[in-house]
Structures are given as structure tokens and as C-alpha cells.
Amino acid sequence: MFKKRTLTLVLIVLSQFFVAFAIAQDGILRGTIFEEATGDPLYGVSILVKETSTGAITDFDGKFEIKVAPGNYSLQISYLSYATVQLTDVAVAAGEVTVIGEIMMAEETSELETVTVSAAAIRTTESALMSVKRNAAALMDGISASTFKQIGDGDAASAVKRVTGVSIEGGKYIYVRGLGDRYTKTVLNGVDIPGLDPDRNTIQMDIFPTNVIDNIIVSKSFTADLPADFTGGVVDIATKDFPEEKTFKIGLSGGINPSMHFNSDYVTYQGGKTDWLGFDDGTRDIPTGRRTDIPQYADVVGNPNSPQGQEYQSILRSFNPILGGNRATSGMDMGLSLSFGDQLVRTKATWGYNFAFTYKNETELFKDAQFNLFAKPRESNQFELEPLEQQRGDYGVNNVLLGGLAGIALKYDNAKYRLNVMHLQNGESKAGIFDFENTNLGANFSAKQYNLEYSERSMTNILLAGDHFFNGGKWELNWKLSPTRSVINDPDIRFTRFRLPNNTIGTEAGLPERIWRFLEEYNVAGRTDLTRQLSVWGRDSKLKFGGSYTYKTRDFDIQNFQFPTGNTQFDGDPNSILDEENLFAADNRNGVRYNPGFIPNNPNSFNSNVNNIGAYLSSEIKPADKLKAIVGVRVENYVQRYTGTNQNGTIVLDNDEVLNETDFFPTLNLIYSLKENQNIRLSATRTIARPSFKELSYAEILDPITGRTFIGGLFTETTNGGQDVLWDGNLTPTRINNFDLRWEVFQERGQMFSVSAFYKTFDRPIEIVQFLSDPGSFQPRNVGNGTVAGLEFEFRKSLKFIAPSLENFSWNTNVTVTRSQIKMSESEFLSRSLSAKEGEVVEDTREMAGQAPFIINTGLSYVNFLKGWDGGIFYNVQGPTLNYVGFGNLTDNFTVPFHSLNFNVNKSFGADERIQAGFGVQNILNDKREFVFQSFQAQDQIFTSLAPGTEVNFRVAFSF
């Protein structure tokens, strides 16, 4: 009996093994079904495998999965009132996932009952995104995951450059329609997220590897469900919930710039042991521990041996003695990325996960960099600008970025949940050696200047979100909660200047200075959206409403120390200043000492917080067969509070309101379909641009390398002995009315053509104005009302129309021409009139700061999916743009057009395209990035000049 039972048990185990083995050899079919007219996923579509009579039903994301034995199959895809799709040539391999791609279903007509398509023909389409764009409520553009896979872009910054009307600043930050950061916003999965620089609306795009991104959507017009604080565009990065197949990818990248890399003139200094990881190891810690009750020189000079005097000397000797950089050989740029993900299908639910890691280490050397200040001569018959300060020299930059992203998702029949965690770590080290000339206010002198800086930034973000579907998809509930912590530490910024030719140090040339900056910000954003599918006038309609809440709080603190040198003599070596024999002591009471500049009043120590409550209602209806109307209104109550003091301590605020505004933002978007592939769009909306924490403060923040100071907008400026108030310190938001008219034509293979006209009005726009009483300082201020009118022309066209052999080439062009105008404030117009030159006619209007008169983006690209080649050459230029507004004898500052010509090529290898390689050349024309002062009948003078050089970069990625 025992032997019989044992034999039975063995047979059962063996049978289970063979069953499991057989199942393991099955392949998996995955795909997504979309509605062709709208681009929306279709729920409840039936997919039948004809050869096996097995099948599946799509979920609310339009996705399906079927397990079958290896082989070739035909699928029948059917849905009530839609034309049946017959899919042929579906090849399934043992133990592998076959991703079919995006399958479009059209509503059934008498002429269209069945559509037969080869599976190979749809594996590389982007038709769903094009359908979404054609039918979107807002004017939008974008790029999807299928395109990422085809062209091999490694990160979001590389990919989003291919979106029409989008440009990337510094390889990281996105601008839409040429409008700067103040008017462009980046969100992650539909929720506000601060970046590594919390004063920016946009986040660094190069931190997101493309294989964790589902799509990037750029909305260029406003709808009520979007945040109201943008004008140029909102960029939404949507990460994947459920990867179509199991992925494990490693990427390596590098770059060589002959003018920057392997150069023995590179300027650097000894930092900490963990600088290569993007954070300081404590080497640059502040010796005082950020205390404000530290002993001062005046308290101890009479009794240096007292306990207080001993503490003073201990703090003095704790300052790092390195004050100047050294020359060394620079390394090349390098990067590493790692990502993996998969989805696990279980009986009751489907799990998905994504993990990504990014590391970048980049080195820059700017030779003969210039940072200058010029002003108008006081005599009305003198035209040429006069130098106030001129600074020329070399400085090196080492920038390290470390990023990690982890996400898990869970999907049931009628609900989906996701949890994403992201951490970014950034460390940037700078060292500069400059020749300095001063001719301001008669204090003429020459000096040698040394700068050392380090900035450490980190950001941690969590997103928890859920989607719920009720009543067969007629009701949809979406909610998101996203807390973020941002930290910026600029530890031990060091500035030293020797007056020449005697290598003396004094107040006139500037005392040696050390600066520590600290910023910690918490941001909690949440939103809820509820959508109801309706039928109005017998046509599909939609009602959407919801609310949002954002809370931000920032602690900011700057502590700076100056080092009077007494009667100490120097030889010009900055690293000998803090030698022991030079320091204050009982027998050297007139030696080098420290004086804290943040005691007793510190305008650079403040706390700000914001509460922003929003709600909206939006309706999408079709009054006629070809006309769609999206009408909505959003309301936001924005309250900002401030705790801090001004420079002399005469004004002290304790969580006082500095901004309390309730605004309504109406939206109207009309879409008329001339044909199935042609639209005329008309929109009229209102948006807003608000001052940042830093702008609405008393802070006075110095950039030691450029010598320029940012002054918070709460601080008032007076001249003429304090009689004329040039700025009242009342910084308010800018309200913008937006009007857009667009004709667009969509063609096959992603081709399109559009002509747009837009007009915007700005109520008291915020601009950065030069501070008259302190040259080299700049302040955000509201200026007179403004307008922007523009025309935009864009197309993507295959060159097949020239010859069939050019089918894989396409020409992409986007040209924007604008005319902006600001009505000057009374004080600005008076100031310009009083400083006018002979023959100069001063009008009461000028162009708007930050708005380019023209932008040209054009490129020729080549894509061959079958052979795995992709490449292109792209050109971009932006017209001369007002950067800083002049005042009095300080003249306007403009950008010089930067002619950017870049080339890149990518190649995929192997049957499964698991190896990707890329090569590129940036700034082929070797152009410089320059800003200049301009004045009536005067030669332009350099404000900033940097030579980025030409860089050759390469990349390779392996998928396992």
C-alpha cells in the first residue's frame, strides 16, 4: 500500500512539473486597443485567437493579455458598433512577451465593416498619441514611448527636443514657445513637483530615462483642470505603470569637448571625498554650527585669552585655509543609467514595477569668461558706454547628478493604484581665477580674484495615486497625493581679491568672504478629479470637476563672514592668508580675524509658506457634429506668508501675509473639424504668473563668481536723497489673457502642418530690473502692462514627395515671430527721459523682457525602423531678447542670438534591437553664449560671455 501511494504521489508531482514546464513554454500576447476618433483606450473589447478559440477582454486601460503556445496566430478584435479588426502574422515565441502595440478601432460604417492589418505594420506606430492630439481639449503636442524605443533617446531631455515648439536650456530645462521659466511649468504624472532648483517652474528633464516614461505631453493652451500658473505651456511627464515586457537596461554615455576636457588649465580645488557622489562629506561644514550667539572680534580683542577669546580663536582656526583654486587636467563627461521593470499578472490583480538609476558626471572649463558692468556716461552728448567693472578669466565646473526612481502599481478590474518614489542628488563645484578692473565711482584699481563654490542639492518626491471606474466607465475618479522635500546647501563659498600691484587686501577691493547658504522646503500637493460621461443632444459629452490643494513652506538662511586682515602683509597667494602666523592671537591682535555679517540683523534668514486651494468645473460638449466646445472655470485662492526682517531691522514680519489673492480663470476652447484630419482651434483663457519665495522677500543674495546680487522684491529703492521712490516693494502676480487661433492638418506617419496666431495681454508683468543705487544688483519688479502678438508656423513633412527613395527622411520646422510691448511705469519713463542722449527719442513703450522676437527650430531627420538607424541635424536660434531692464544710466541688457547646430545618429543592433549606440556633435558652429549692454548710438558691450565649445558625445545601451 505504501509503495502504491508513493508511486501515485511521484506521478502527481511529475505531472505538475510537466504542466508547469508546458505553461512556462507558452508565450504571452499583450496589446492596447484605442478608439481612433479620440485616442482614448477602449474598455471591454473582445480579442479572439482564431487558431485556439481562446481570448481576452480589455481592461479600463484598453490593455489585454493572452497566453498561447509558440506559433503564428490571427486575432479577431471586435466591439459593439465598431468595425472588426483582423490582425494577422502575430508571431509568439516560447517564454517571451510579444507586444503588438497600439491597435486603433474605428466606428462601424457601411463602407467599413472589417479591417485587416498585419501585426508587423503597427509595431512602430504612434497613432494613439496623434489621435489624442487631434481631439484634445487643449492645443497640445507630445511624444510617446513607442517613439523612444524607435529613436533610442536615452533621457527625457533628448526626447522632448523633438516636440514642436519646445527648446531645452542648458540640456536640462524646457521652454515652450520661447517663453522663459516663469511662464513654463513641468508636472510629473499630473502633479506639481519642484525640481533641484525650487525657484524654477521647470524640473531637470535629463534625470528621467526614457524606458520608464509612457509619454510626454506638452499643453500649449489652458483648460480648467490644469494649474493656472503658466502661459507658454505645461509639460506633463507620465511614467509607466505596467511595462509591456520585462526590461533590464544598462546605458553608458560620455562626451569630449576639446576646449574643456583633458585640458591642463582646468581650475579646481580640493573638496570632500564624496564630491563624486553629489554631496559634501562634511569638509565644508560651517565652523560655528550656524549659531548666532558666537563671539565677535570687538568682544574679545581686549582679552584674547578669556574663555570667549579662546572660543573666538578656535572658530577662526576651524575655517578651511584653502581660498584659491589650482590648475589641473580636466576629465571628460561620463554617465551611467540602469533600469528594469515588468508586470506580473495574477488571478485577481496585475502588479507592475519600474526602477531606474541615473548617474552623470560632467566637467566644464570656460576660458576667457567675461562678467562686466557698463553704464551710460552722464553727459548727454557722450554716447559710448563706460565700464564700471570688468572681470575676465577662467573657471571650471564639475557637476554630478545622482538620481533614483522606483514605482509599483496595482490594477484590479475597476481600480488602479500607484506609488512612485524619486530621489535626486546634485553636487556642483566651481573654481575661478579672474583679472578684475574697477572704474566705478572713481575707485580705480586692478585686482586678482579667486572664487571657490560648492552647491549641494537634493529632492525627494513621493506620489500616491488612484484611478477608479464606476458604472461601466461612465464615472471616473482620479486622485493624487504628492509630498516633496527639497534641500539646498551652498557650503563655504569663498571669495578673495588681491589689489595689484602690491597684493594688498582692503575694503575698497573687497575683503575675503565666506558664505554658507541653507534652504529647506516642504511641498505637499494633492488633487481629485471626477469625470462623468454624458450624452447631450445625442452626442458624446463629458463633465469634469475637481479640486486641488498645495502647501509649501521654505526655511532660508545665509550666514556670511568677512576677514579683515589688519596689518598683515601678503605675497598674492590666497592659500597663505589663513596661515597660523597671520591669524589673530594674544600676541597678534591686529592679525587676520573674522566678522560675521549676519549679526544682529539678517535679511537673508526667512521663512515663507504658501497655501493654494483650487477648484474647477469643465464641460465638453458637441453643439454640432463637427464642433466641440470645452468650457470651464477654475478658481484659486493663493495665500503667501513671510517671516523675516529687512537689512536694518526696521521692518519685522512674523508670518504676515504678503500675498492673498483669489482669482477666477475662465477657459473657452472651440474645435471645428473641417475634415477628419483637419481642425480649426480657437481658445480664450486666463492664466497667472506669481512671484517665487525668493522674489517676495528681503533677501540680498550674492553670486560671487559674477559679482551680481539678487535683491528681493520687498525691498524698496529710493534716490535723490530718499525723495523719489522707484519701487514700492509691493510685488504682485501677473495676470495673463491668452487668445489662440490655429489651423492644423494631420497626415499619415506623424506628418502635420499648422498655422497659428496668438495674442496675450500681461497685467503688471514681473521683470528683473537693474538696481539703480547699487550697480550689479538686480530686483524683480512689476512693470507696466504688456502685450505679445505672434504667428507660429510648423510642419513635419516626409521628403517622399520629392522622390520615393527619400521616404525615410523628414523635414521638421517651427518658426515663431512675435512682437511684444510694455507700457512703461511713470518712474521708468521719467528715468529713461532724464538719461536720454542728444537726438534720442524716448517713447513710453518698450519690448517685453524674456520674449524673443523670433525663434527658429528646424531639422532634417532620418529614420529607418527596419535597419535600426535614426539620425538628424537640427538648428535653433532665438532672436535678441531683453534680459535685464535698464534704469537711469544703467542700460538695457540683451541676449545675443546663439546659433545652435547639433547632429546625432543612433543605431540599434540585433534581431531584438537589444543593443543601441549613439553618436552626436553639439554646437557644431562653436558659437558663444553672450549677453550685451545696448544703448543709443553706442557700441554693444559685453555683460556675460561664455564659450561652451563643441562637444562630441557617444552613448551605448544594452537590454537584457
Short mmCIF file of N, CA and C in Angstrom, two decimals, residues 14-26:
data_model
loop_
_atom_site.label_atom_id
_atom_site.label_comp_id
_atom_site.label_asym_id
_atom_site.label_seq_id
_atom_site.Cartn_x
_atom_site.Cartn_y
_atom_site.Cartn_z
N LEU A 14 5.24 14.64 -10.90
CA LEU A 14 5.78 14.71 -12.26
C LEU A 14 4.79 15.37 -13.22
N SER A 15 3.50 15.03 -13.04
CA SER A 15 2.50 15.63 -13.92
C SER A 15 2.43 17.14 -13.72
N GLN A 16 2.52 17.59 -12.45
CA GLN A 16 2.51 19.03 -12.18
C GLN A 16 3.74 19.70 -12.76
N PHE A 17 4.87 18.99 -12.72
CA PHE A 17 6.10 19.54 -13.26
C PHE A 17 5.98 19.75 -14.77
N PHE A 18 5.42 18.69 -15.44
CA PHE A 18 5.30 18.80 -16.90
C PHE A 18 4.26 19.86 -17.29
N VAL A 19 3.21 19.96 -16.48
CA VAL A 19 2.23 21.02 -16.74
C VAL A 19 2.88 22.39 -16.59
N ALA A 20 3.63 22.56 -15.49
CA ALA A 20 4.31 23.83 -15.25
C ALA A 20 5.32 24.12 -16.35
N PHE A 21 6.02 23.03 -16.80
CA PHE A 21 7.00 23.22 -17.87
C PHE A 21 6.31 23.65 -19.17
N ALA A 22 5.16 23.02 -19.42
CA ALA A 22 4.43 23.36 -20.64
C ALA A 22 3.95 24.80 -20.59
N ILE A 23 3.44 25.22 -19.41
CA ILE A 23 2.97 26.60 -19.26
C ILE A 23 4.13 27.56 -19.42
N ALA A 24 5.30 27.17 -18.85
CA ALA A 24 6.46 28.05 -18.93
C ALA A 24 6.89 28.28 -20.37
N GLN A 25 6.57 27.26 -21.25
CA GLN A 25 6.97 27.40 -22.64
C GLN A 25 5.97 28.22 -23.45
N ASP A 26 4.82 28.51 -22.87
CA ASP A 26 3.85 29.36 -23.56
C ASP A 26 4.43 30.77 -23.72
#
